[in-house]
PDB file of C-alpha atoms and ligand atoms in Angstrom:
ATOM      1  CA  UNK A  71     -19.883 -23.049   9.286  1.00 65.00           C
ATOM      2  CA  UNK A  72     -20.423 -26.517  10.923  1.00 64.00           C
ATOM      3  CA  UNK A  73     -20.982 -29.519   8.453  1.00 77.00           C
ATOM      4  CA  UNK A  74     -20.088 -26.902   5.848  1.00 94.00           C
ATOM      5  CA  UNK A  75     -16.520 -27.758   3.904  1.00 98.00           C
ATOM      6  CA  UNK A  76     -14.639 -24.263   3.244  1.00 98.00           C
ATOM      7  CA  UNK A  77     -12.508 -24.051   0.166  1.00 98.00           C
ATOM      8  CA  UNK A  78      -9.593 -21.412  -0.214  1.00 98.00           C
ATOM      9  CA  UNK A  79      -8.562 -19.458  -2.908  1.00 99.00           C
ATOM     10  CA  UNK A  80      -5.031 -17.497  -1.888  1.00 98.00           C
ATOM     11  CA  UNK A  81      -4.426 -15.002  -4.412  1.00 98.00           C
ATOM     12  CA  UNK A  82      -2.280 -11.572  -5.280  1.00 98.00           C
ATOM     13  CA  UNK A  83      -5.275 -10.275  -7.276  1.00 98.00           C
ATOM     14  CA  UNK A  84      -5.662  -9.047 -11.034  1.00 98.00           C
ATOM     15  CA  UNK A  85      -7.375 -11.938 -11.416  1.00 98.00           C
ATOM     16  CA  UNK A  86      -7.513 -14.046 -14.347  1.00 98.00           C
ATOM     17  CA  UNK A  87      -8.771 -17.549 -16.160  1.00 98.00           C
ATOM     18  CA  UNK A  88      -5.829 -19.461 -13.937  1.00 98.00           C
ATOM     19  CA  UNK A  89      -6.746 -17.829 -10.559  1.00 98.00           C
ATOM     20  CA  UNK A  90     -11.296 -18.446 -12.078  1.00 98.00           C
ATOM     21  CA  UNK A  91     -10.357 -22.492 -12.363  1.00 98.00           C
ATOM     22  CA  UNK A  92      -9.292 -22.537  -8.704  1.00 99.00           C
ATOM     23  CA  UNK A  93     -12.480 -20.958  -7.881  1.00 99.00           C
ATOM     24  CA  UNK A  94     -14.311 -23.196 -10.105  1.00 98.00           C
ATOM     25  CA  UNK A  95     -12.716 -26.466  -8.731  1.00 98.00           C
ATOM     26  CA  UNK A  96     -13.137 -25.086  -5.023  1.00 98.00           C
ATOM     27  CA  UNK A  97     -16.875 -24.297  -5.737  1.00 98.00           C
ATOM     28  CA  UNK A  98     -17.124 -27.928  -7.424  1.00 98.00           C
ATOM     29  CA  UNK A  99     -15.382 -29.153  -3.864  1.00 98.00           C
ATOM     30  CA  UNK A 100     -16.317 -27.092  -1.093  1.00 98.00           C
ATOM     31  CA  UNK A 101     -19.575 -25.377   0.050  1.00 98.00           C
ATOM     32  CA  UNK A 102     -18.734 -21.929   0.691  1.00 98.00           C
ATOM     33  CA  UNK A 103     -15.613 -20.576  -1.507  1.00 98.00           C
ATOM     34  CA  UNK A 104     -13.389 -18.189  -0.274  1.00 98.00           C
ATOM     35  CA  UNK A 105     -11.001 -15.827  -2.135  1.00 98.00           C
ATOM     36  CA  UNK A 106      -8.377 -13.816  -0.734  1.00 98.00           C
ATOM     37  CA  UNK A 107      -6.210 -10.619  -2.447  1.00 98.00           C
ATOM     38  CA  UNK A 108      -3.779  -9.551  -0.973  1.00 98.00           C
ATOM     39  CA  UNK A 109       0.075  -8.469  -2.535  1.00 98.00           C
ATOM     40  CA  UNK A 110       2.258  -9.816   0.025  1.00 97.00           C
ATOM     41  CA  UNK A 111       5.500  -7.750   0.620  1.00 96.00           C
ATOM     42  CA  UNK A 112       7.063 -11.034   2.430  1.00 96.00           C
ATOM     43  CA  UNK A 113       7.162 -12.351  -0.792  1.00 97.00           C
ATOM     44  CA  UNK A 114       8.870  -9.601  -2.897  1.00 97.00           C
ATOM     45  CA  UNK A 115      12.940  -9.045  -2.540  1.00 96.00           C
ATOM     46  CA  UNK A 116      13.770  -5.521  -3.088  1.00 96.00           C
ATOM     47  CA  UNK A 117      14.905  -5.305  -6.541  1.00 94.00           C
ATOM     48  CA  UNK A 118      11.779  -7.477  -7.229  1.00 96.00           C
ATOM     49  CA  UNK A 119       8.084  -5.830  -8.747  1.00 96.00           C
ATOM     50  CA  UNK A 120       6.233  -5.244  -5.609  1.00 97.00           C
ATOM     51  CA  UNK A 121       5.332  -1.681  -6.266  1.00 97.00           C
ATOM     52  CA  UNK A 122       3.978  -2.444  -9.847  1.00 96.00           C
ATOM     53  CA  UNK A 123       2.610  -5.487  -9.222  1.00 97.00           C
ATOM     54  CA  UNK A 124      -0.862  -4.884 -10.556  1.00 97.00           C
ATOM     55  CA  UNK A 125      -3.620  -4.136  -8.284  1.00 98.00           C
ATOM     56  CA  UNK A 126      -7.409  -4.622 -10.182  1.00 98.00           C
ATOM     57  CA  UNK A 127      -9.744  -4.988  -6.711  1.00 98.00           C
ATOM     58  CA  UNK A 128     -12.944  -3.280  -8.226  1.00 98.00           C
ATOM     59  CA  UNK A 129     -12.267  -5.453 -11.608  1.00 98.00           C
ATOM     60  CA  UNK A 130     -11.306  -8.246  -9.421  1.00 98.00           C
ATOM     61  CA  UNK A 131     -14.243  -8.034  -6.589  1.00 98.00           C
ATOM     62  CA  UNK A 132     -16.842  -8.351  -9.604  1.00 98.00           C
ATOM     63  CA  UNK A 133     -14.982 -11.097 -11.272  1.00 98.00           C
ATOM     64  CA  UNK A 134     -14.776 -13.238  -8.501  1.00 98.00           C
ATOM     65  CA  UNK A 135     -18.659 -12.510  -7.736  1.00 98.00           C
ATOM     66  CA  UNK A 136     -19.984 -13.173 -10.693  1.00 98.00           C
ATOM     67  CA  UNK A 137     -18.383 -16.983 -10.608  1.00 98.00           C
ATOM     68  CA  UNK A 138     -19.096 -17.644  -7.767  1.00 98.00           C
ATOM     69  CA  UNK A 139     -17.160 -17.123  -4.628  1.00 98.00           C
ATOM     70  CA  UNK A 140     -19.215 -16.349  -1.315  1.00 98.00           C
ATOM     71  CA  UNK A 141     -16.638 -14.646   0.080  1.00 98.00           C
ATOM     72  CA  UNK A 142     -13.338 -11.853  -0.763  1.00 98.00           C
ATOM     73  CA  UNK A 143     -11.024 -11.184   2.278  1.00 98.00           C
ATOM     74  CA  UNK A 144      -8.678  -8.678   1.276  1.00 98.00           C
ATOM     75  CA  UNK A 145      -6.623  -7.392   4.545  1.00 98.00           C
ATOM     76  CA  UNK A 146      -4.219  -4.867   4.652  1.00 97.00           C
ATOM     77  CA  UNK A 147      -0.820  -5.099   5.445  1.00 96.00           C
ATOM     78  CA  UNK A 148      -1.061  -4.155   9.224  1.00 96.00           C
ATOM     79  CA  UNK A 149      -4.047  -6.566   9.292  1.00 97.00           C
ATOM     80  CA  UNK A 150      -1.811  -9.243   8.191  1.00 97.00           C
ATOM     81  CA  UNK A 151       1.295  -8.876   9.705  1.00 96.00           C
ATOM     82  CA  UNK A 152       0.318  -5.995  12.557  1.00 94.00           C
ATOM     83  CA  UNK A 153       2.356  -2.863  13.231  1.00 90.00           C
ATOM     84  CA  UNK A 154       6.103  -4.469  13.286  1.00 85.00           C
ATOM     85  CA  UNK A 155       6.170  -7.105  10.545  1.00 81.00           C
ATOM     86  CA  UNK A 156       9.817  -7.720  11.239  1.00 81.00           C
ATOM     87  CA  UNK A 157       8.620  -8.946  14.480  1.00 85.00           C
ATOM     88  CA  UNK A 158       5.990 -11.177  13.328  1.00 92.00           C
ATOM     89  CA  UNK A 159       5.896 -14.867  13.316  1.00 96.00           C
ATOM     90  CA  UNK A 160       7.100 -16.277  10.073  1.00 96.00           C
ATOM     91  CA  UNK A 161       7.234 -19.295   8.860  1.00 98.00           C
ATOM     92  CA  UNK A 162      10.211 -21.492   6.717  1.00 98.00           C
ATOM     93  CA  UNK A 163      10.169 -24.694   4.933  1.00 98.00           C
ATOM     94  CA  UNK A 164      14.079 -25.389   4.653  1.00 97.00           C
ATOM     95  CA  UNK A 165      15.950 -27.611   1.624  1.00 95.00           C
ATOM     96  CA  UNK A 166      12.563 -27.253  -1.155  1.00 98.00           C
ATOM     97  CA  UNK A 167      12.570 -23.173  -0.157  1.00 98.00           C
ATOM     98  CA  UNK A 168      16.814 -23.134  -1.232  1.00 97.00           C
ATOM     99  CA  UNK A 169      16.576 -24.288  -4.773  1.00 98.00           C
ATOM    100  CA  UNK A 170      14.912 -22.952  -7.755  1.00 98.00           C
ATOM    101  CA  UNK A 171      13.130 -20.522  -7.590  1.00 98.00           C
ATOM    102  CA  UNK A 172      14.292 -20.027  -4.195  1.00 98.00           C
ATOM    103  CA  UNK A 173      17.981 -19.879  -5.367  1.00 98.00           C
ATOM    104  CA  UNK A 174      17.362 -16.930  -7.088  1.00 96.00           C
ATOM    105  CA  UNK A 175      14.863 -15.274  -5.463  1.00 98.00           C
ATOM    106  CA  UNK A 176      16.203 -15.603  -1.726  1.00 97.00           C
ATOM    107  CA  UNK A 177      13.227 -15.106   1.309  1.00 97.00           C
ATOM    108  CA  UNK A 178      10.844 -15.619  -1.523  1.00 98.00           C
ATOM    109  CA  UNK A 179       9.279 -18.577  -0.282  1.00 98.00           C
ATOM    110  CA  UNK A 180       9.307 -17.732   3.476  1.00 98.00           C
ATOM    111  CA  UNK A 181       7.554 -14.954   2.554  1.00 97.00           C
ATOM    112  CA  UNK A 182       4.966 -17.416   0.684  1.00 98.00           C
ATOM    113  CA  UNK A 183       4.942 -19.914   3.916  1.00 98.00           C
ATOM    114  CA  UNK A 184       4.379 -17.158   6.021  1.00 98.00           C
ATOM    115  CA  UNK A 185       1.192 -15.485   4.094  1.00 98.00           C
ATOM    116  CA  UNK A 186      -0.317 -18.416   3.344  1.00 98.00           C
ATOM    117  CA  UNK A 187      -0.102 -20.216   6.784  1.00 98.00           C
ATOM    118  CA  UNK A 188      -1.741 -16.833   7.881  1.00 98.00           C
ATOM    119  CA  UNK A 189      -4.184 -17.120   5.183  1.00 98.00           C
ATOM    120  CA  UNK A 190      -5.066 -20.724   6.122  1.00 98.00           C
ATOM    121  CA  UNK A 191      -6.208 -19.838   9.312  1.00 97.00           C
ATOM    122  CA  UNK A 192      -7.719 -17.141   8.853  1.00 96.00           C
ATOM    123  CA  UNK A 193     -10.492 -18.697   6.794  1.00 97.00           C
ATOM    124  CA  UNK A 194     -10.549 -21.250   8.880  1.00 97.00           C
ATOM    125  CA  UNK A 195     -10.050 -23.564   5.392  1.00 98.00           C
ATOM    126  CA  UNK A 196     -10.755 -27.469   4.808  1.00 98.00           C
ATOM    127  CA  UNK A 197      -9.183 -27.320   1.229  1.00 98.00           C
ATOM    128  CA  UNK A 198      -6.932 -24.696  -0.263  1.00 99.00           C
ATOM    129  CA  UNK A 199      -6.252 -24.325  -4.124  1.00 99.00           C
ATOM    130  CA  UNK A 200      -3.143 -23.652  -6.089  1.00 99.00           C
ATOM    131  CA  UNK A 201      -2.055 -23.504  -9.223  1.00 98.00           C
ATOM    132  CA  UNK A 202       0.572 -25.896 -10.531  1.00 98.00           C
ATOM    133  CA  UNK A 203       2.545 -23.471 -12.514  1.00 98.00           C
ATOM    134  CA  UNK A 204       3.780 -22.370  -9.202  1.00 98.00           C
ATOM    135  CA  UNK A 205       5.044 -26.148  -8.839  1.00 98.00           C
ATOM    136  CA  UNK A 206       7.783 -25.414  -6.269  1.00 98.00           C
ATOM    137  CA  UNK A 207       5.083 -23.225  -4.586  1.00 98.00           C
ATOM    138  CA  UNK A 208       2.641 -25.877  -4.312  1.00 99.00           C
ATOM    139  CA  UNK A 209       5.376 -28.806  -2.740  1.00 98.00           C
ATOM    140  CA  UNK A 210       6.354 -26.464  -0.450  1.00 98.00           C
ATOM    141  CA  UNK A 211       2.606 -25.338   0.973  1.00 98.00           C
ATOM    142  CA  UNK A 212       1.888 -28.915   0.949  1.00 98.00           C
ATOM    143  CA  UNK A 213       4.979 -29.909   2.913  1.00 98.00           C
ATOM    144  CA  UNK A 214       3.964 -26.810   5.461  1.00 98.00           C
ATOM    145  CA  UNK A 215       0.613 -28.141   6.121  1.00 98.00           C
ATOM    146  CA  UNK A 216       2.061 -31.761   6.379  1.00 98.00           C
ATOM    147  CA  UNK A 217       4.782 -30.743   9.169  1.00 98.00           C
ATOM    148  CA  UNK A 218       2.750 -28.229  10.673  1.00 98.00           C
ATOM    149  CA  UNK A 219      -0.227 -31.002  11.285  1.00 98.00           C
ATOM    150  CA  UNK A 220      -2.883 -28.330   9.974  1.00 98.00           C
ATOM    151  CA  UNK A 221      -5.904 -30.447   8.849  1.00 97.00           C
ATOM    152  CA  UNK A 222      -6.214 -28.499   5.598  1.00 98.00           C
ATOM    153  CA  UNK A 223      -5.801 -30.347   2.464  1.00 98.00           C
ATOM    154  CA  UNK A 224      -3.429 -28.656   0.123  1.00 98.00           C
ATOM    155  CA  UNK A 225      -5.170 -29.411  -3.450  1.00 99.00           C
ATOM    156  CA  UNK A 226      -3.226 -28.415  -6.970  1.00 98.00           C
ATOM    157  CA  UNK A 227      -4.403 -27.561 -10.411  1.00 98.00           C
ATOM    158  CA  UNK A 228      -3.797 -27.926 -13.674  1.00 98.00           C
ATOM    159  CA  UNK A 229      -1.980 -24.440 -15.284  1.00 98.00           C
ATOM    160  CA  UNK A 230      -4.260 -22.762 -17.263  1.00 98.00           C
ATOM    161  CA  UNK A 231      -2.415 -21.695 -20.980  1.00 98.00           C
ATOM    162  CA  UNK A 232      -3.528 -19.038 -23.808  1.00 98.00           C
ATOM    163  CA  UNK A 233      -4.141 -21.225 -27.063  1.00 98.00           C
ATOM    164  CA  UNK A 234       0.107 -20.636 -27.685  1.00 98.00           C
ATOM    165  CA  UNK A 235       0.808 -22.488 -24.558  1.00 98.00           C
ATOM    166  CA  UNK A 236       1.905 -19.898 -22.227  1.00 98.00           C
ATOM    167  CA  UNK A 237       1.281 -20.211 -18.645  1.00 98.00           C
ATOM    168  CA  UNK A 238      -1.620 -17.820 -17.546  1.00 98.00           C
ATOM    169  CA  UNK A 239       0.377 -15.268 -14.848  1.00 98.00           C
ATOM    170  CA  UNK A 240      -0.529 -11.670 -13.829  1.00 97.00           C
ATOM    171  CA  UNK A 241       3.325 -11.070 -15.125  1.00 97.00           C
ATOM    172  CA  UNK A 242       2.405 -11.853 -18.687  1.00 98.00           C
ATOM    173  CA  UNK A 243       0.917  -7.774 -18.906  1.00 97.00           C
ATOM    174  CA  UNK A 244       4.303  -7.024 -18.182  1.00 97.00           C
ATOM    175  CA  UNK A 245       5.743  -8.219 -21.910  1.00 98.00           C
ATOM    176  CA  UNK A 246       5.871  -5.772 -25.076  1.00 98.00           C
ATOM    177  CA  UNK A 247       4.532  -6.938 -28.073  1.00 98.00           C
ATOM    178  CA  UNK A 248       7.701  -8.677 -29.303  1.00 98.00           C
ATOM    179  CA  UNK A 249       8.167 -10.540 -26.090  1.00 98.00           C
ATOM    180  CA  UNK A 250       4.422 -11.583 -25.835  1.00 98.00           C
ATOM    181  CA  UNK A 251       5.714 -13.157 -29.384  1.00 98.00           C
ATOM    182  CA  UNK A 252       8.456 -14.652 -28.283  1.00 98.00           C
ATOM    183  CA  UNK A 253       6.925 -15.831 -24.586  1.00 98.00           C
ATOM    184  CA  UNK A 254       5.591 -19.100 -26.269  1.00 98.00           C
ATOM    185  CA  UNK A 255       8.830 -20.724 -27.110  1.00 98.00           C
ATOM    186  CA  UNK A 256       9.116 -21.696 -22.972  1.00 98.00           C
ATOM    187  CA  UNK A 257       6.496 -24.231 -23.149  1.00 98.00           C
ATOM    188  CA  UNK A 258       7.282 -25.235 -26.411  1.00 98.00           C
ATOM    189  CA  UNK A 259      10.960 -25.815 -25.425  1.00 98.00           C
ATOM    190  CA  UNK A 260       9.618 -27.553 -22.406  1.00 98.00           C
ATOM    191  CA  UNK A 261       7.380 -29.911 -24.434  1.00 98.00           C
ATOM    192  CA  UNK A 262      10.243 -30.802 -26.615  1.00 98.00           C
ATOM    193  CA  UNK A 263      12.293 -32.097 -23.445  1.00 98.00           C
ATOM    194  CA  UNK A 264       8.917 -33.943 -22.395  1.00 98.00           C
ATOM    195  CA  UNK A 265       8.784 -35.654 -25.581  1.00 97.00           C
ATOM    196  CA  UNK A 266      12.732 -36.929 -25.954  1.00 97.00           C
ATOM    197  CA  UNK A 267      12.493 -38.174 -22.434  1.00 97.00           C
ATOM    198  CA  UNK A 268       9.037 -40.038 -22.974  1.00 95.00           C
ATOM    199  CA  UNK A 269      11.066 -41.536 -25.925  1.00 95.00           C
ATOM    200  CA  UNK A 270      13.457 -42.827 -23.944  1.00 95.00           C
ATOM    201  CA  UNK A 271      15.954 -40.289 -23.779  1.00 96.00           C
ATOM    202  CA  UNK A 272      17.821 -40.448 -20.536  1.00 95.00           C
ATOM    203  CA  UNK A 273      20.869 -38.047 -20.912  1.00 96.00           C
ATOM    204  CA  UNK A 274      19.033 -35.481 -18.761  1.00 98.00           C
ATOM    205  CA  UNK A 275      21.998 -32.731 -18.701  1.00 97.00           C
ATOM    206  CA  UNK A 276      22.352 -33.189 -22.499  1.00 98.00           C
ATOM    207  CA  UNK A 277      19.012 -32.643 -22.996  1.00 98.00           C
ATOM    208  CA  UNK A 278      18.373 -29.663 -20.729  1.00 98.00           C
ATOM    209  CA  UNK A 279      21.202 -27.964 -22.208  1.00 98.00           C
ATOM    210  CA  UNK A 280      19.824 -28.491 -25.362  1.00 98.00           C
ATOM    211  CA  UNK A 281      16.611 -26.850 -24.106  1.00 98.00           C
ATOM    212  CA  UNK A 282      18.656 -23.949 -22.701  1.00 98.00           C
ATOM    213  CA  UNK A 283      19.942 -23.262 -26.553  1.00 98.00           C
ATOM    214  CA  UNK A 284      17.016 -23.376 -27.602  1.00 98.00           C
ATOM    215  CA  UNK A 285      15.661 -20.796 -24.865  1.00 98.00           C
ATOM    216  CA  UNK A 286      18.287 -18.645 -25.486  1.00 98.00           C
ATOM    217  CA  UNK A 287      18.098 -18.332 -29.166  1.00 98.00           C
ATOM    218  CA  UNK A 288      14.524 -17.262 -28.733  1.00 98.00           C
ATOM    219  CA  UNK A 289      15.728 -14.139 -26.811  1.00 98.00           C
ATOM    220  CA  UNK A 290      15.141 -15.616 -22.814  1.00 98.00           C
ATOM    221  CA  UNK A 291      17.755 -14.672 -20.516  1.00 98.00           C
ATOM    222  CA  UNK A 292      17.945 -17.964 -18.375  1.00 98.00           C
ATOM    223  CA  UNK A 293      17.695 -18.495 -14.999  1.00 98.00           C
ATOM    224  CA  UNK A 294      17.210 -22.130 -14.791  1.00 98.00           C
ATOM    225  CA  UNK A 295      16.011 -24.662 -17.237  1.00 98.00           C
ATOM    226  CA  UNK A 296      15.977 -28.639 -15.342  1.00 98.00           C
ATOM    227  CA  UNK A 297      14.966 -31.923 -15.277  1.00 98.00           C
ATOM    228  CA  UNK A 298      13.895 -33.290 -11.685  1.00 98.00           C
ATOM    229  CA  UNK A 299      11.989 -35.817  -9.549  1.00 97.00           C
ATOM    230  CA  UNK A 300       8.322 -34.167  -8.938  1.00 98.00           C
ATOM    231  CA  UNK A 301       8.503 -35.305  -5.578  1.00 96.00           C
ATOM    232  CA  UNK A 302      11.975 -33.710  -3.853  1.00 97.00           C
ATOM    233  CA  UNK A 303      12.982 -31.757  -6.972  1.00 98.00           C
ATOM    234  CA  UNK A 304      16.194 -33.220  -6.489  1.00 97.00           C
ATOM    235  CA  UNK A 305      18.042 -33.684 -10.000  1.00 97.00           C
ATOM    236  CA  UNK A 306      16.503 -36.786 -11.440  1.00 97.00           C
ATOM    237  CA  UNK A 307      18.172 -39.838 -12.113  1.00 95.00           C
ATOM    238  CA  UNK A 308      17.934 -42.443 -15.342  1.00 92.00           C
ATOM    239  CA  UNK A 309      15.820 -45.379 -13.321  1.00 93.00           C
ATOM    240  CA  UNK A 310      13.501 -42.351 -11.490  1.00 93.00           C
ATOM    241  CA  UNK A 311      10.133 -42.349 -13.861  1.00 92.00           C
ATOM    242  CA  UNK A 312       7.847 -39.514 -11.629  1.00 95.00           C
ATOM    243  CA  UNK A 313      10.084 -36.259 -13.250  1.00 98.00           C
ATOM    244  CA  UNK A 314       9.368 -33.013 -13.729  1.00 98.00           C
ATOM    245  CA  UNK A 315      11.004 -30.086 -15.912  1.00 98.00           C
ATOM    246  CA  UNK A 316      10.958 -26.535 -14.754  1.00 98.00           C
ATOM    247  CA  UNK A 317      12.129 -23.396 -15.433  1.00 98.00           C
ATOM    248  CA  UNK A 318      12.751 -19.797 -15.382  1.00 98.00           C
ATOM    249  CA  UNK A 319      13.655 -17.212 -17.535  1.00 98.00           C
ATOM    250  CA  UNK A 320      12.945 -13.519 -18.548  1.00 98.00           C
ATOM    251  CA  UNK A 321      12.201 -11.884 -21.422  1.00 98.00           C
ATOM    252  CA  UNK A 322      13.234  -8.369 -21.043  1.00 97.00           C
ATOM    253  CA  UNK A 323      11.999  -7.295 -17.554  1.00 96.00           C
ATOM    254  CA  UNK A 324       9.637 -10.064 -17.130  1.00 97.00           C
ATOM    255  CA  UNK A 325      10.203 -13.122 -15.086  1.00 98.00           C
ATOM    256  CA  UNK A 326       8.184 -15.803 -16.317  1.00 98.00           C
ATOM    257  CA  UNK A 327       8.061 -19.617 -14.892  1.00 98.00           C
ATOM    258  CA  UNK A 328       6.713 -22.763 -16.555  1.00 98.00           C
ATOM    259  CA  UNK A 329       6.868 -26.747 -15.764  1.00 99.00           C
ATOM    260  CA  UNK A 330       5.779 -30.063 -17.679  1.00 98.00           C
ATOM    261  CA  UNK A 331       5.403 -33.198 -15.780  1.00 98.00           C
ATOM    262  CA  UNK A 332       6.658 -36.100 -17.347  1.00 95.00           C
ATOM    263  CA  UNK A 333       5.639 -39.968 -16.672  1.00 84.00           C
ATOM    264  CA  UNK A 334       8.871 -41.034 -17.319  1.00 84.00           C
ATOM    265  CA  UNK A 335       7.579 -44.641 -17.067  1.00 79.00           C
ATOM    266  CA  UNK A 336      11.000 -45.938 -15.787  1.00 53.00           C
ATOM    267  CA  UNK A 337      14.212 -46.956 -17.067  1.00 45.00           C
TER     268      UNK A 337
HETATM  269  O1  PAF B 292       0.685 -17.725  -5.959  1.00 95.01           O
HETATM  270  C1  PAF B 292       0.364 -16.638  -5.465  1.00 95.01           C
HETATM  271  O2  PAF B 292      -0.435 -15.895  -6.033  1.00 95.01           O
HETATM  272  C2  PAF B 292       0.962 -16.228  -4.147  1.00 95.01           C
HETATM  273  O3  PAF B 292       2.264 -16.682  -4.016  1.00 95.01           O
HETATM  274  C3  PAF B 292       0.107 -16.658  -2.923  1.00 95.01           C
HETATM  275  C4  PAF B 292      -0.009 -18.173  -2.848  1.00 95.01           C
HETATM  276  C5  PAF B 292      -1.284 -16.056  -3.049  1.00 95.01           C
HETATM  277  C6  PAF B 292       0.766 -16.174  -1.636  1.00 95.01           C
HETATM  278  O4  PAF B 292       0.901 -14.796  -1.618  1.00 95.01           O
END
């Protein structure tokens, strides 16, 4: 592959029109695109979905064919982490991995580090793509690459929404048909922050606990709903303008995530 630029797509499978634009801005990027599916247990804690995640390869395999990528690795667990995963080299990006996400889903993003710095090397990758809905995901593969001097650049992109404005995920198959009804309401709620802080509005708790009404009256059980800088997701402050909401919350069984980024354009 000398001269050639390989582009990375990481991905758990059941593949859908989020995971096709990573493949379509690696192919506009990179000369030979490569895909990988694989349903990492790292990443799973044990109350968590792991044994119903779904798993589409044949549906998947001709998917990612027919736009385009050149190659699919899709190893098996032994392949990845060899006979004695608990033995296995991990990986950890302390402070981002605690918060969030992280908070409530404990090991979750060691498990992500872990995969993906496997993943990295493996295809031997100049770029890798990610989607942004997984924003904590992204800061905290970008931080890995960054402190772990790997030469790949870790590129992000834009979340992908069905015409209602919810976030593309593999989870969404998960929701009945009164939850698929209600699932909207997170962006929405989220776009209503965006706009009273564009405004000016700079009571940040206020209005995040507005939002968290709001969720909560549309029949989400939260798990977080906040306002933070997009570069540390530390809680943002008035005078900060680079912000970013995110949040969590399930509807029934499903656990779905979502973030805006605001341009705050300073105090
Ligand atoms: O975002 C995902 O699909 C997964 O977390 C990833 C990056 C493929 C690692 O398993």
């Amino acid at each position: 592959m000398r001269g050639r630029i390989i582009g990375l797509v990481p991905t758990m499978g059941n593949i859908h029109a989020g995971h096709l634009a990573l493949l379509e801005r690696c192919r506009q990027e990179c000369d030979f695109a490569v895909a990988t599916i694989f349903v990492n247990p790292l990443q799973f804690g044990p109350a968590e979905d792991f044994a119903d995640y779904p798993r589409t390869l044949e549906q998947d395999r001709e998917l990612l064919a027919a736009n385009g990528c050149d190659l699919l690795l899709h190893p098996s667990v032994a392949e990845v982490y060899g006979d004695n995963p608990e033995c296995s080299t991990q990986v950890r990006v302390p402070g981002l991995s605690g918060r969030l996400c992280g908070a409530s889903r404990p090991g979750h993003f060691d498990g992500v580090a872990t995969v993906v710095t496997r993943l990295l090397n493996y295809a031997g990758a100049d770029v890798a793509y990610f989607g942004l809905k997984d924003y904590q995901q992204f800061l905290i593969i970008r931080k890995l690459a960054t402190d772990l001097g790997m030469a790949t650049r870790i590129a992000g992109v834009e979340t992908v929404r069905e015409p209602d404005g919810l976030a593309l995920s593999s989870r969404n198959g998960y929701l009945s048909h009164t939850e698929r009804a209600a699932a909207p309401a997170l962006h929405r709620v989220l776009r209503e922050m965006a706009r009273r802080i564009e405004t000016g509005a700079r009571d940040f708790e206020s209005i995040a606990a507005a939002g968290r009404r709001e969720l909560a009256a549309a029949g989400f059980r939260i798990d977080y709903l906040e306002i933070r800088n997009a570069d540390s997701l530390d809680p943002a402050t008035a005078e900060q303008s680079n912000l970013i909401i995110l949040a969590a919350a399930h509807l029934g069984r499903t656990r779905l995530i979502d973030n805006l980024r605001i341009d705050a354009g300073g105090a």
